[in-house]
Short mmCIF file of C-alpha atoms in Angstrom, two decimals:
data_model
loop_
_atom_site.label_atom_id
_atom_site.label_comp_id
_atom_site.label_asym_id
_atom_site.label_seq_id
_atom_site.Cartn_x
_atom_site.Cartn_y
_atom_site.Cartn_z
CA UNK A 1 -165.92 135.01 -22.57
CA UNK A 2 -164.82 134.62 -19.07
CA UNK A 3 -162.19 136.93 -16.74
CA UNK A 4 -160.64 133.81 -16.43
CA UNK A 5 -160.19 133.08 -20.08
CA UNK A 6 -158.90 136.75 -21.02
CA UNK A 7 -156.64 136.56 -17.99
CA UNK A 8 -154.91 132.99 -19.53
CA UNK A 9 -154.59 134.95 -22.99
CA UNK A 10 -152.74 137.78 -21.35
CA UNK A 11 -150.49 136.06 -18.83
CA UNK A 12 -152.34 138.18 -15.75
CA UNK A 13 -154.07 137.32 -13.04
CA UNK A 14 -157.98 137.58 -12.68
CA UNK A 15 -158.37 140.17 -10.36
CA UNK A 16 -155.77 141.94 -12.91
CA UNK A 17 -157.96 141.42 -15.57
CA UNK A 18 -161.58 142.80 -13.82
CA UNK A 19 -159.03 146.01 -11.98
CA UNK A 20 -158.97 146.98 -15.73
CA UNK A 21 -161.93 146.10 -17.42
CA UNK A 22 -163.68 148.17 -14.15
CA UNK A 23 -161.27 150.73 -14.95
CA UNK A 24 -161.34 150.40 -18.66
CA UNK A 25 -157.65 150.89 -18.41
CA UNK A 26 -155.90 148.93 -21.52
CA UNK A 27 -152.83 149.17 -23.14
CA UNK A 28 -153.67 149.22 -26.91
CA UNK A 29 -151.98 145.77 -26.90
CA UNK A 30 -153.65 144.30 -23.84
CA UNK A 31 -157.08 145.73 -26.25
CA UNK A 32 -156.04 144.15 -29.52
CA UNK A 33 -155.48 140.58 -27.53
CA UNK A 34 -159.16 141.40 -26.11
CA UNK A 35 -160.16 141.84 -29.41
CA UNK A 36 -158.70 138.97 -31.00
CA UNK A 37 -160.19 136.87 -28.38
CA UNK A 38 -163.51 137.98 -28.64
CA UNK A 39 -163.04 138.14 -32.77
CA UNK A 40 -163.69 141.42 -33.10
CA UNK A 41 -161.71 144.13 -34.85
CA UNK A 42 -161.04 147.87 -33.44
CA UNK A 43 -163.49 149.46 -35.92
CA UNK A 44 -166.51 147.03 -35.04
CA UNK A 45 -166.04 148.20 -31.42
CA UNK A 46 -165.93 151.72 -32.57
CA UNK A 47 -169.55 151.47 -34.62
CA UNK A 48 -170.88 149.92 -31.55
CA UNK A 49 -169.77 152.37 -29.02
CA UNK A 50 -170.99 155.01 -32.03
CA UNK A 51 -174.46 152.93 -32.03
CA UNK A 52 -174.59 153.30 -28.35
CA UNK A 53 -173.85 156.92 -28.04
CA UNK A 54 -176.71 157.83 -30.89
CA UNK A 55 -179.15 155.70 -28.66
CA UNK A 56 -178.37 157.57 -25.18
CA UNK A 57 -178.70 160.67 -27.16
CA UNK A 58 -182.60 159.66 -28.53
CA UNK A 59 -183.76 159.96 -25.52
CA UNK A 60 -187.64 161.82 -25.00
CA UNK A 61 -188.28 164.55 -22.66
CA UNK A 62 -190.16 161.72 -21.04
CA UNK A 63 -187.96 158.89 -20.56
CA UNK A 64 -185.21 161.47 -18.78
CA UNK A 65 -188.03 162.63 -15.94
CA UNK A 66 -187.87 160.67 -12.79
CA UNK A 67 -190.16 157.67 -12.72
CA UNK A 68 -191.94 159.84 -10.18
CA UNK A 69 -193.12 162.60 -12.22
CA UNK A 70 -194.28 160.08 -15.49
CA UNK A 71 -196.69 159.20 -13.12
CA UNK A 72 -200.65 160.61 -13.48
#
């Protein structure tokens, strides 16, 4: 999916559309057309901003030092 192609679906412009994808500032409306574009529904975007969350939070001891101090 393109800026260009959500931009056509909402009636905006493209620099519109990436001010508030940057911003990740949507109206819920402006999110359900999003949505319906992309043919997803609210909850699977939930369980995969869940999924993502859970992953950050896995994170070793290891993996959060600098790449400098993994180093022997």
């Amino acid at each position: 999916m393109t800026y260009a192609a959500v931009a056509k679906t909402l009636d905006m412009s493209e620099a519109s559309v990436k001010r508030m994808f940057s911003r990740k500032d949507f109206s819920l409306k402006r999110l359900d057309r999003v949505l319906e574009l992309a043919g997803l529904e609210l909850a699977e975007l939930a369980c995969s901003l869940e999924r993502r969350e859970r992953l950050v939070s896995r994170l070793t001891p290891e993996a959060e030092r600098p790449s400098s101090q993994t180093r022997s």
